[in-house]
Amino acid sequence: MTALKFETGTVPFNHPSLPSPCKTWYKIAGDLFSSASGRPLVVLHGGPGMAHNYLLSLTGLASKHGIPVIFYDQIGGGLSTHYREKRLDTDFWTSNLFIAELDNLLLHLGIASDFDLLGQSWGGMLAAMFAIRGHPGLNRLILSNSPASMPLMVQSCNQWRSQLPHDIKDALSRHEADQSYDDPEYVSAVEYFYTLHLCRVLPFPKDLTDTLAYVEEDDTVYRTMNGPSEFTVIGSLKHWTIVDQIHKIKNETLLLNAEFDEVNDSCIDPFFSEIDKVKWYKFANASHCTMLEIPHEYNRVVAEFLLR
């Protein structure tokens, strides 16, 4: 059996809003241009401000199904250029900036004429916005664990939060009232929520802890656009919604979420109702990072959609 080919590199990225040219880091699993390869799949990570690591189980799509998979770190996260001086600068960290970065990556890699997208969490929000604008090279779209609006996601997280033990709920409420988000008690309470609704594999897999370590080292993008936690959304995405634009998505679309996902069914419903060519698969006994909890089932569902 031929060993799976890997390639890593950086793409120069210039944008009018950037104080200086930056670099987008990427990793390719598989051969983009082999006659034996399928259409490339570009994977958009969550956050905003996370990194690609927690999605690396999708490499199995390349090794088992011949689908080249492109991971990349969005600027401000992981191994791409950081702009710590832009912390809390909501005019700088915008969806348009990240869409421009994706366009630039596609052109640089020479795949802009024919590709699929998989966005997870925030990455799916970004992928949906990209699809709404329309792109002639985009074929199939996968929105994994992604809400149609941020108010819907906050509502979903609060529903799960209402089921937490009393002492955990009390700690969250007290520290949110005081805005003491860095207090160890608050951090511990948030982590407890994450063990139920972010990733139910304990201890957290290394791919996830590697991602979270990047955010702990630099939370610029996450704090600016999201806030201190998944359910305390006080950043620029607080009122984000594309519910009234979803009907513009014309690509074949697969929607994914899970039984204990912080993105519950109400977050997915608008996509399912408004996209014409759509399929929805809900995983049992899993949560937000489904690809880490049940990677083989997750990859099977994704591959069946991309290859059918």
PDB file of C-alpha atoms in Angstrom:
ATOM      1  CA  MET A   1       0.000   0.000   0.000  1.00  0.00           C
ATOM      2  CA  THR A   2       1.341   3.425  -0.952  1.00  0.00           C
ATOM      3  CA  ALA A   3       1.918   5.715   2.011  1.00  0.00           C
ATOM      4  CA  LEU A   4      -0.422   8.685   2.232  1.00  0.00           C
ATOM      5  CA  LYS A   5       1.165  11.852   0.926  1.00  0.00           C
ATOM      6  CA  PHE A   6       1.276  14.928   3.165  1.00  0.00           C
ATOM      7  CA  GLU A   7       2.247  18.479   2.292  1.00  0.00           C
ATOM      8  CA  THR A   8       2.477  21.542   4.525  1.00  0.00           C
ATOM      9  CA  GLY A   9       3.151  25.119   3.562  1.00  0.00           C
ATOM     10  CA  THR A  10       2.092  28.728   3.848  1.00  0.00           C
ATOM     11  CA  VAL A  11       0.153  30.981   1.493  1.00  0.00           C
ATOM     12  CA  PRO A  12       0.900  34.730   1.342  1.00  0.00           C
ATOM     13  CA  PHE A  13      -2.258  36.712   2.063  1.00  0.00           C
ATOM     14  CA  ASN A  14      -2.714  40.421   1.448  1.00  0.00           C
ATOM     15  CA  HIS A  15      -5.876  42.316   2.307  1.00  0.00           C
ATOM     16  CA  PRO A  16      -6.624  46.049   2.555  1.00  0.00           C
ATOM     17  CA  SER A  17      -7.449  45.715   6.262  1.00  0.00           C
ATOM     18  CA  LEU A  18      -4.181  43.986   7.179  1.00  0.00           C
ATOM     19  CA  PRO A  19      -1.419  46.129   8.722  1.00  0.00           C
ATOM     20  CA  SER A  20       1.124  43.958   6.901  1.00  0.00           C
ATOM     21  CA  PRO A  21       1.105  40.916   4.587  1.00  0.00           C
ATOM     22  CA  CYS A  22       0.460  37.696   6.457  1.00  0.00           C
ATOM     23  CA  LYS A  23       0.634  33.954   5.914  1.00  0.00           C
ATOM     24  CA  THR A  24      -2.010  31.244   6.023  1.00  0.00           C
ATOM     25  CA  TRP A  25      -0.647  27.855   7.108  1.00  0.00           C
ATOM     26  CA  TYR A  26      -2.073  24.743   5.428  1.00  0.00           C
ATOM     27  CA  LYS A  27      -1.700  20.968   5.414  1.00  0.00           C
ATOM     28  CA  ILE A  28      -2.794  18.656   2.601  1.00  0.00           C
ATOM     29  CA  ALA A  29      -3.502  14.955   3.155  1.00  0.00           C
ATOM     30  CA  GLY A  30      -3.458  13.156  -0.196  1.00  0.00           C
ATOM     31  CA  ASP A  31      -2.562  14.194  -3.731  1.00  0.00           C
ATOM     32  CA  LEU A  32      -4.535  17.141  -5.098  1.00  0.00           C
ATOM     33  CA  PHE A  33      -3.835  16.445  -8.745  1.00  0.00           C
ATOM     34  CA  SER A  34      -3.511  12.668  -9.045  1.00  0.00           C
ATOM     35  CA  SER A  35      -5.889  11.089 -11.550  1.00  0.00           C
ATOM     36  CA  ALA A  36      -6.799   8.595  -8.829  1.00  0.00           C
ATOM     37  CA  SER A  37      -7.838  11.303  -6.372  1.00  0.00           C
ATOM     38  CA  GLY A  38     -11.322  12.598  -5.768  1.00  0.00           C
ATOM     39  CA  ARG A  39     -12.399  16.222  -5.605  1.00  0.00           C
ATOM     40  CA  PRO A  40     -10.500  18.056  -2.833  1.00  0.00           C
ATOM     41  CA  LEU A  41     -12.247  18.816   0.441  1.00  0.00           C
ATOM     42  CA  VAL A  42     -11.315  22.064   2.196  1.00  0.00           C
ATOM     43  CA  VAL A  43     -11.900  21.948   5.953  1.00  0.00           C
ATOM     44  CA  LEU A  44     -12.740  25.093   7.931  1.00  0.00           C
ATOM     45  CA  HIS A  45     -12.117  24.909  11.671  1.00  0.00           C
ATOM     46  CA  GLY A  46     -14.194  26.440  14.419  1.00  0.00           C
ATOM     47  CA  GLY A  47     -13.684  29.186  16.914  1.00  0.00           C
ATOM     48  CA  PRO A  48     -13.337  31.756  15.641  1.00  0.00           C
ATOM     49  CA  GLY A  49      -9.662  31.608  16.478  1.00  0.00           C
ATOM     50  CA  MET A  50      -9.182  27.876  16.984  1.00  0.00           C
ATOM     51  CA  ALA A  51      -6.828  25.753  14.859  1.00  0.00           C
ATOM     52  CA  HIS A  52      -7.043  22.749  12.537  1.00  0.00           C
ATOM     53  CA  ASN A  53      -5.681  20.084  14.901  1.00  0.00           C
ATOM     54  CA  TYR A  54      -8.957  18.776  16.342  1.00  0.00           C
ATOM     55  CA  LEU A  55     -10.176  17.967  12.825  1.00  0.00           C
ATOM     56  CA  LEU A  56      -7.222  15.793  11.822  1.00  0.00           C
ATOM     57  CA  SER A  57      -9.272  12.593  12.050  1.00  0.00           C
ATOM     58  CA  LEU A  58     -10.670  13.680   8.666  1.00  0.00           C
ATOM     59  CA  THR A  59      -7.342  12.527   7.244  1.00  0.00           C
ATOM     60  CA  GLY A  60      -9.106   9.160   7.066  1.00  0.00           C
ATOM     61  CA  LEU A  61     -11.087  10.469   4.098  1.00  0.00           C
ATOM     62  CA  ALA A  62      -7.821  10.655   2.168  1.00  0.00           C
ATOM     63  CA  SER A  63      -6.332   7.352   3.304  1.00  0.00           C
ATOM     64  CA  LYS A  64      -9.508   5.278   2.947  1.00  0.00           C
ATOM     65  CA  HIS A  65     -11.516   7.038   0.239  1.00  0.00           C
ATOM     66  CA  GLY A  66      -8.957   8.891  -1.882  1.00  0.00           C
ATOM     67  CA  ILE A  67     -10.413  12.321  -1.082  1.00  0.00           C
ATOM     68  CA  PRO A  68      -7.626  14.915  -0.736  1.00  0.00           C
ATOM     69  CA  VAL A  69      -8.229  16.907   2.449  1.00  0.00           C
ATOM     70  CA  ILE A  70      -6.945  20.440   2.955  1.00  0.00           C
ATOM     71  CA  PHE A  71      -6.666  21.743   6.504  1.00  0.00           C
ATOM     72  CA  TYR A  72      -5.658  25.310   7.259  1.00  0.00           C
ATOM     73  CA  ASP A  73      -5.388  27.649  10.209  1.00  0.00           C
ATOM     74  CA  GLN A  74      -7.349  30.847   9.763  1.00  0.00           C
ATOM     75  CA  ILE A  75      -5.292  33.968  10.461  1.00  0.00           C
ATOM     76  CA  GLY A  76      -5.106  34.785  14.134  1.00  0.00           C
ATOM     77  CA  GLY A  77      -5.031  31.091  15.031  1.00  0.00           C
ATOM     78  CA  GLY A  78      -2.714  28.093  15.071  1.00  0.00           C
ATOM     79  CA  LEU A  79       0.331  28.314  12.832  1.00  0.00           C
ATOM     80  CA  SER A  80      -0.890  31.240  10.716  1.00  0.00           C
ATOM     81  CA  THR A  81      -0.026  34.897  11.327  1.00  0.00           C
ATOM     82  CA  HIS A  82      -1.319  36.347  14.600  1.00  0.00           C
ATOM     83  CA  TYR A  83      -2.347  39.930  15.301  1.00  0.00           C
ATOM     84  CA  ARG A  84      -2.475  40.167  19.083  1.00  0.00           C
ATOM     85  CA  GLU A  85      -2.495  43.948  18.864  1.00  0.00           C
ATOM     86  CA  LYS A  86      -5.949  43.687  17.259  1.00  0.00           C
ATOM     87  CA  ARG A  87      -7.559  42.134  20.343  1.00  0.00           C
ATOM     88  CA  LEU A  88     -11.138  43.418  20.748  1.00  0.00           C
ATOM     89  CA  ASP A  89     -10.888  45.284  17.435  1.00  0.00           C
ATOM     90  CA  THR A  90     -14.242  44.324  15.941  1.00  0.00           C
ATOM     91  CA  ASP A  91     -13.640  46.400  12.814  1.00  0.00           C
ATOM     92  CA  PHE A  92     -10.600  44.258  11.994  1.00  0.00           C
ATOM     93  CA  TRP A  93     -11.845  40.736  12.761  1.00  0.00           C
ATOM     94  CA  THR A  94     -14.737  40.334  10.322  1.00  0.00           C
ATOM     95  CA  SER A  95     -16.329  37.521   8.359  1.00  0.00           C
ATOM     96  CA  ASN A  96     -15.288  39.263   5.142  1.00  0.00           C
ATOM     97  CA  LEU A  97     -11.628  38.984   6.132  1.00  0.00           C
ATOM     98  CA  PHE A  98     -11.901  35.211   6.605  1.00  0.00           C
ATOM     99  CA  ILE A  99     -13.840  34.747   3.360  1.00  0.00           C
ATOM    100  CA  ALA A 100     -11.121  36.665   1.513  1.00  0.00           C
ATOM    101  CA  GLU A 101      -8.524  34.397   3.125  1.00  0.00           C
ATOM    102  CA  LEU A 102     -10.391  31.297   1.921  1.00  0.00           C
ATOM    103  CA  ASP A 103     -10.637  32.698  -1.621  1.00  0.00           C
ATOM    104  CA  ASN A 104      -6.906  33.367  -1.557  1.00  0.00           C
ATOM    105  CA  LEU A 105      -6.110  29.830  -0.376  1.00  0.00           C
ATOM    106  CA  LEU A 106      -8.227  28.245  -3.114  1.00  0.00           C
ATOM    107  CA  LEU A 107      -6.509  30.292  -5.818  1.00  0.00           C
ATOM    108  CA  HIS A 108      -3.021  29.616  -4.464  1.00  0.00           C
ATOM    109  CA  LEU A 109      -3.572  25.848  -4.343  1.00  0.00           C
ATOM    110  CA  GLY A 110      -5.058  25.823  -7.839  1.00  0.00           C
ATOM    111  CA  ILE A 111      -8.371  24.242  -6.835  1.00  0.00           C
ATOM    112  CA  ALA A 112     -10.744  27.222  -7.105  1.00  0.00           C
ATOM    113  CA  SER A 113     -12.516  25.664 -10.083  1.00  0.00           C
ATOM    114  CA  ASP A 114     -13.559  22.416  -8.360  1.00  0.00           C
ATOM    115  CA  PHE A 115     -13.730  21.742  -4.614  1.00  0.00           C
ATOM    116  CA  ASP A 116     -15.983  20.791  -1.693  1.00  0.00           C
ATOM    117  CA  LEU A 117     -16.200  22.535   1.687  1.00  0.00           C
ATOM    118  CA  LEU A 118     -16.640  21.164   5.197  1.00  0.00           C
ATOM    119  CA  GLY A 119     -17.037  23.744   7.921  1.00  0.00           C
ATOM    120  CA  GLN A 120     -17.275  22.778  11.578  1.00  0.00           C
ATOM    121  CA  SER A 121     -18.955  25.074  14.130  1.00  0.00           C
ATOM    122  CA  TRP A 122     -17.779  28.627  13.269  1.00  0.00           C
ATOM    123  CA  GLY A 123     -16.178  27.087  10.182  1.00  0.00           C
ATOM    124  CA  GLY A 124     -19.648  26.047   9.021  1.00  0.00           C
ATOM    125  CA  MET A 125     -20.975  29.542   9.618  1.00  0.00           C
ATOM    126  CA  LEU A 126     -18.140  30.815   7.439  1.00  0.00           C
ATOM    127  CA  ALA A 127     -18.731  28.133   4.793  1.00  0.00           C
ATOM    128  CA  ALA A 128     -22.437  28.983   4.682  1.00  0.00           C
ATOM    129  CA  MET A 129     -21.667  32.676   4.140  1.00  0.00           C
ATOM    130  CA  PHE A 130     -19.235  31.673   1.390  1.00  0.00           C
ATOM    131  CA  ALA A 131     -21.920  29.534  -0.292  1.00  0.00           C
ATOM    132  CA  ILE A 132     -24.550  32.273   0.021  1.00  0.00           C
ATOM    133  CA  ARG A 133     -22.309  34.596  -1.979  1.00  0.00           C
ATOM    134  CA  GLY A 134     -22.013  31.906  -4.631  1.00  0.00           C
ATOM    135  CA  HIS A 135     -18.819  30.398  -6.035  1.00  0.00           C
ATOM    136  CA  PRO A 136     -18.717  28.568  -9.383  1.00  0.00           C
ATOM    137  CA  GLY A 137     -16.105  26.090  -8.158  1.00  0.00           C
ATOM    138  CA  LEU A 138     -17.942  24.996  -5.029  1.00  0.00           C
ATOM    139  CA  ASN A 139     -19.661  21.643  -5.450  1.00  0.00           C
ATOM    140  CA  ARG A 140     -20.849  20.072  -2.206  1.00  0.00           C
ATOM    141  CA  LEU A 141     -21.174  21.751   1.157  1.00  0.00           C
ATOM    142  CA  ILE A 142     -21.032  20.169   4.618  1.00  0.00           C
ATOM    143  CA  LEU A 143     -22.153  22.228   7.616  1.00  0.00           C
ATOM    144  CA  SER A 144     -21.063  20.305  10.689  1.00  0.00           C
ATOM    145  CA  ASN A 145     -22.262  21.307  14.176  1.00  0.00           C
ATOM    146  CA  SER A 146     -22.977  24.812  12.860  1.00  0.00           C
ATOM    147  CA  PRO A 147     -25.829  27.174  13.804  1.00  0.00           C
ATOM    148  CA  ALA A 148     -27.851  29.307  11.414  1.00  0.00           C
ATOM    149  CA  SER A 149     -27.678  32.163  13.906  1.00  0.00           C
ATOM    150  CA  MET A 150     -25.714  32.964  17.033  1.00  0.00           C
ATOM    151  CA  PRO A 151     -28.827  33.784  19.100  1.00  0.00           C
ATOM    152  CA  LEU A 152     -30.092  30.268  18.314  1.00  0.00           C
ATOM    153  CA  MET A 153     -26.803  28.774  19.491  1.00  0.00           C
ATOM    154  CA  VAL A 154     -26.818  30.782  22.718  1.00  0.00           C
ATOM    155  CA  GLN A 155     -30.381  29.637  23.317  1.00  0.00           C
ATOM    156  CA  SER A 156     -29.294  26.037  22.713  1.00  0.00           C
ATOM    157  CA  CYS A 157     -26.346  26.316  25.101  1.00  0.00           C
ATOM    158  CA  ASN A 158     -28.574  27.875  27.742  1.00  0.00           C
ATOM    159  CA  GLN A 159     -31.015  24.974  27.441  1.00  0.00           C
ATOM    160  CA  TRP A 160     -28.162  22.556  28.116  1.00  0.00           C
ATOM    161  CA  ARG A 161     -26.864  24.842  30.852  1.00  0.00           C
ATOM    162  CA  SER A 162     -30.209  24.691  32.665  1.00  0.00           C
ATOM    163  CA  GLN A 163     -29.623  20.957  33.165  1.00  0.00           C
ATOM    164  CA  LEU A 164     -26.240  21.389  34.876  1.00  0.00           C
ATOM    165  CA  PRO A 165     -25.782  20.727  38.615  1.00  0.00           C
ATOM    166  CA  HIS A 166     -26.819  23.658  40.800  1.00  0.00           C
ATOM    167  CA  ASP A 167     -23.290  24.496  41.988  1.00  0.00           C
ATOM    168  CA  ILE A 168     -22.009  24.660  38.400  1.00  0.00           C
ATOM    169  CA  LYS A 169     -24.872  26.924  37.312  1.00  0.00           C
ATOM    170  CA  ASP A 170     -24.314  29.140  40.340  1.00  0.00           C
ATOM    171  CA  ALA A 171     -20.600  29.525  39.607  1.00  0.00           C
ATOM    172  CA  LEU A 172     -21.302  30.446  35.992  1.00  0.00           C
ATOM    173  CA  SER A 173     -23.932  33.031  36.913  1.00  0.00           C
ATOM    174  CA  ARG A 174     -21.902  34.665  39.697  1.00  0.00           C
ATOM    175  CA  HIS A 175     -18.774  35.122  37.632  1.00  0.00           C
ATOM    176  CA  GLU A 176     -20.661  36.285  34.558  1.00  0.00           C
ATOM    177  CA  ALA A 177     -22.371  38.929  36.698  1.00  0.00           C
ATOM    178  CA  ASP A 178     -18.946  40.042  37.952  1.00  0.00           C
ATOM    179  CA  GLN A 179     -17.334  39.585  34.517  1.00  0.00           C
ATOM    180  CA  SER A 180     -14.634  37.542  36.286  1.00  0.00           C
ATOM    181  CA  TYR A 181     -14.201  35.191  33.349  1.00  0.00           C
ATOM    182  CA  ASP A 182     -10.623  34.266  34.234  1.00  0.00           C
ATOM    183  CA  ASP A 183     -11.475  33.135  37.762  1.00  0.00           C
ATOM    184  CA  PRO A 184     -10.487  29.456  38.210  1.00  0.00           C
ATOM    185  CA  GLU A 185     -13.976  28.607  39.484  1.00  0.00           C
ATOM    186  CA  TYR A 186     -15.560  29.988  36.316  1.00  0.00           C
ATOM    187  CA  VAL A 187     -13.010  28.272  34.095  1.00  0.00           C
ATOM    188  CA  SER A 188     -13.680  24.975  35.877  1.00  0.00           C
ATOM    189  CA  ALA A 189     -17.445  25.354  35.464  1.00  0.00           C
ATOM    190  CA  VAL A 190     -17.073  26.062  31.744  1.00  0.00           C
ATOM    191  CA  GLU A 191     -14.813  23.031  31.387  1.00  0.00           C
ATOM    192  CA  TYR A 192     -17.476  20.862  33.042  1.00  0.00           C
ATOM    193  CA  PHE A 193     -20.014  22.041  30.447  1.00  0.00           C
ATOM    194  CA  TYR A 194     -17.513  21.243  27.696  1.00  0.00           C
ATOM    195  CA  THR A 195     -17.131  17.636  28.904  1.00  0.00           C
ATOM    196  CA  LEU A 196     -20.853  17.174  28.282  1.00  0.00           C
ATOM    197  CA  HIS A 197     -21.476  19.199  25.150  1.00  0.00           C
ATOM    198  CA  LEU A 198     -18.148  19.971  23.444  1.00  0.00           C
ATOM    199  CA  CYS A 199     -16.348  16.613  23.637  1.00  0.00           C
ATOM    200  CA  ARG A 200     -17.424  13.620  25.701  1.00  0.00           C
ATOM    201  CA  VAL A 201     -14.140  11.720  25.320  1.00  0.00           C
ATOM    202  CA  LEU A 202     -12.206  12.044  28.584  1.00  0.00           C
ATOM    203  CA  PRO A 203      -9.485  12.968  28.947  1.00  0.00           C
ATOM    204  CA  PHE A 204      -9.787  15.189  25.882  1.00  0.00           C
ATOM    205  CA  PRO A 205      -7.946  13.746  22.838  1.00  0.00           C
ATOM    206  CA  LYS A 206      -4.560  15.276  22.063  1.00  0.00           C
ATOM    207  CA  ASP A 207      -5.831  16.811  18.821  1.00  0.00           C
ATOM    208  CA  LEU A 208      -8.337  18.819  20.871  1.00  0.00           C
ATOM    209  CA  THR A 209      -5.945  19.797  23.650  1.00  0.00           C
ATOM    210  CA  ASP A 210      -3.436  20.944  21.024  1.00  0.00           C
ATOM    211  CA  THR A 211      -6.124  23.195  19.548  1.00  0.00           C
ATOM    212  CA  LEU A 212      -7.188  24.548  22.933  1.00  0.00           C
ATOM    213  CA  ALA A 213      -3.547  25.243  23.816  1.00  0.00           C
ATOM    214  CA  TYR A 214      -3.296  27.591  20.842  1.00  0.00           C
ATOM    215  CA  VAL A 215      -6.358  29.498  22.063  1.00  0.00           C
ATOM    216  CA  GLU A 216      -5.062  29.640  25.624  1.00  0.00           C
ATOM    217  CA  GLU A 217      -1.824  31.120  24.298  1.00  0.00           C
ATOM    218  CA  ASP A 218      -3.654  33.681  22.131  1.00  0.00           C
ATOM    219  CA  ASP A 219      -7.412  34.175  22.451  1.00  0.00           C
ATOM    220  CA  THR A 220      -7.492  37.380  20.393  1.00  0.00           C
ATOM    221  CA  VAL A 221      -9.948  36.238  17.735  1.00  0.00           C
ATOM    222  CA  TYR A 222     -12.148  34.136  20.023  1.00  0.00           C
ATOM    223  CA  ARG A 223     -12.591  36.856  22.648  1.00  0.00           C
ATOM    224  CA  THR A 224     -13.165  39.536  20.013  1.00  0.00           C
ATOM    225  CA  MET A 225     -15.730  37.742  17.884  1.00  0.00           C
ATOM    226  CA  ASN A 226     -17.260  35.273  20.355  1.00  0.00           C
ATOM    227  CA  GLY A 227     -16.498  36.024  23.992  1.00  0.00           C
ATOM    228  CA  PRO A 228     -15.197  34.174  27.061  1.00  0.00           C
ATOM    229  CA  SER A 229     -17.155  30.939  26.473  1.00  0.00           C
ATOM    230  CA  GLU A 230     -19.562  29.179  24.133  1.00  0.00           C
ATOM    231  CA  PHE A 231     -22.624  30.499  25.945  1.00  0.00           C
ATOM    232  CA  THR A 232     -21.281  33.894  27.001  1.00  0.00           C
ATOM    233  CA  VAL A 233     -21.283  35.469  23.556  1.00  0.00           C
ATOM    234  CA  ILE A 234     -20.511  39.165  23.978  1.00  0.00           C
ATOM    235  CA  GLY A 235     -18.300  39.604  20.912  1.00  0.00           C
ATOM    236  CA  SER A 236     -19.039  40.881  17.422  1.00  0.00           C
ATOM    237  CA  LEU A 237     -20.927  37.689  16.475  1.00  0.00           C
ATOM    238  CA  LYS A 238     -23.497  38.207  19.240  1.00  0.00           C
ATOM    239  CA  HIS A 239     -26.290  39.109  16.818  1.00  0.00           C
ATOM    240  CA  TRP A 240     -24.962  37.201  13.789  1.00  0.00           C
ATOM    241  CA  THR A 241     -27.605  35.483  11.653  1.00  0.00           C
ATOM    242  CA  ILE A 242     -28.008  34.294   8.070  1.00  0.00           C
ATOM    243  CA  VAL A 243     -31.513  32.876   8.513  1.00  0.00           C
ATOM    244  CA  ASP A 244     -32.960  35.257   5.922  1.00  0.00           C
ATOM    245  CA  GLN A 245     -30.229  34.415   3.381  1.00  0.00           C
ATOM    246  CA  ILE A 246     -30.025  30.629   3.604  1.00  0.00           C
ATOM    247  CA  HIS A 247     -32.321  30.171   0.603  1.00  0.00           C
ATOM    248  CA  LYS A 248     -29.473  31.489  -1.567  1.00  0.00           C
ATOM    249  CA  ILE A 249     -27.435  28.311  -0.945  1.00  0.00           C
ATOM    250  CA  LYS A 250     -27.815  26.265  -4.137  1.00  0.00           C
ATOM    251  CA  ASN A 251     -25.199  23.578  -3.465  1.00  0.00           C
ATOM    252  CA  GLU A 252     -25.977  20.046  -2.355  1.00  0.00           C
ATOM    253  CA  THR A 253     -25.633  20.323   1.404  1.00  0.00           C
ATOM    254  CA  LEU A 254     -25.134  17.875   4.276  1.00  0.00           C
ATOM    255  CA  LEU A 255     -26.066  19.049   7.775  1.00  0.00           C
ATOM    256  CA  LEU A 256     -24.508  17.315  10.779  1.00  0.00           C
ATOM    257  CA  ASN A 257     -25.087  17.594  14.500  1.00  0.00           C
ATOM    258  CA  ALA A 258     -25.232  15.225  17.459  1.00  0.00           C
ATOM    259  CA  GLU A 259     -27.409  14.140  20.351  1.00  0.00           C
ATOM    260  CA  PHE A 260     -25.602  16.180  23.032  1.00  0.00           C
ATOM    261  CA  ASP A 261     -24.283  18.873  20.700  1.00  0.00           C
ATOM    262  CA  GLU A 262     -24.191  22.438  22.009  1.00  0.00           C
ATOM    263  CA  VAL A 263     -25.656  23.162  18.552  1.00  0.00           C
ATOM    264  CA  ASN A 264     -29.049  21.527  18.969  1.00  0.00           C
ATOM    265  CA  ASP A 265     -31.725  20.847  16.367  1.00  0.00           C
ATOM    266  CA  SER A 266     -33.240  24.327  16.586  1.00  0.00           C
ATOM    267  CA  CYS A 267     -29.924  25.715  15.310  1.00  0.00           C
ATOM    268  CA  ILE A 268     -30.013  23.391  12.287  1.00  0.00           C
ATOM    269  CA  ASP A 269     -33.704  23.715  11.391  1.00  0.00           C
ATOM    270  CA  PRO A 270     -33.364  26.917   9.308  1.00  0.00           C
ATOM    271  CA  PHE A 271     -30.770  25.266   7.064  1.00  0.00           C
ATOM    272  CA  PHE A 272     -32.952  22.203   6.611  1.00  0.00           C
ATOM    273  CA  SER A 273     -36.024  24.290   5.841  1.00  0.00           C
ATOM    274  CA  GLU A 274     -34.446  26.741   3.404  1.00  0.00           C
ATOM    275  CA  ILE A 275     -31.870  24.752   1.378  1.00  0.00           C
ATOM    276  CA  ASP A 276     -33.408  22.886  -1.556  1.00  0.00           C
ATOM    277  CA  LYS A 277     -30.859  20.069  -1.927  1.00  0.00           C
ATOM    278  CA  VAL A 278     -30.212  19.114   1.669  1.00  0.00           C
ATOM    279  CA  LYS A 279     -29.685  16.071   3.883  1.00  0.00           C
ATOM    280  CA  TRP A 280     -29.499  16.076   7.695  1.00  0.00           C
ATOM    281  CA  TYR A 281     -27.721  13.386   9.710  1.00  0.00           C
ATOM    282  CA  LYS A 282     -27.789  13.429  13.509  1.00  0.00           C
ATOM    283  CA  PHE A 283     -25.268  11.287  15.402  1.00  0.00           C
ATOM    284  CA  ALA A 284     -26.275   9.442  18.574  1.00  0.00           C
ATOM    285  CA  ASN A 285     -24.207   9.472  21.772  1.00  0.00           C
ATOM    286  CA  ALA A 286     -21.942  12.326  20.660  1.00  0.00           C
ATOM    287  CA  SER A 287     -21.612  16.080  21.045  1.00  0.00           C
ATOM    288  CA  HIS A 288     -20.037  19.091  19.328  1.00  0.00           C
ATOM    289  CA  CYS A 289     -16.696  17.518  18.360  1.00  0.00           C
ATOM    290  CA  THR A 290     -18.326  14.471  16.817  1.00  0.00           C
ATOM    291  CA  MET A 291     -15.308  13.720  14.634  1.00  0.00           C
ATOM    292  CA  LEU A 292     -13.244  13.084  17.785  1.00  0.00           C
ATOM    293  CA  GLU A 293     -15.865  10.994  19.564  1.00  0.00           C
ATOM    294  CA  ILE A 294     -16.941   8.651  16.751  1.00  0.00           C
ATOM    295  CA  PRO A 295     -14.418   9.311  13.962  1.00  0.00           C
ATOM    296  CA  HIS A 296     -15.139   6.238  11.853  1.00  0.00           C
ATOM    297  CA  GLU A 297     -18.893   6.829  11.735  1.00  0.00           C
ATOM    298  CA  TYR A 298     -18.356  10.533  11.091  1.00  0.00           C
ATOM    299  CA  ASN A 299     -15.981   9.878   8.184  1.00  0.00           C
ATOM    300  CA  ARG A 300     -18.305   7.231   6.761  1.00  0.00           C
ATOM    301  CA  VAL A 301     -21.239   9.644   6.641  1.00  0.00           C
ATOM    302  CA  VAL A 302     -19.099  12.401   5.116  1.00  0.00           C
ATOM    303  CA  ALA A 303     -17.562  10.076   2.506  1.00  0.00           C
ATOM    304  CA  GLU A 304     -20.944   8.664   1.471  1.00  0.00           C
ATOM    305  CA  PHE A 305     -22.199  12.186   0.836  1.00  0.00           C
ATOM    306  CA  LEU A 306     -19.126  13.329  -1.094  1.00  0.00           C
ATOM    307  CA  LEU A 307     -18.762  10.209  -3.232  1.00  0.00           C
ATOM    308  CA  ARG A 308     -22.367   9.377  -4.115  1.00  0.00           C
TER     309      ARG A 308
END
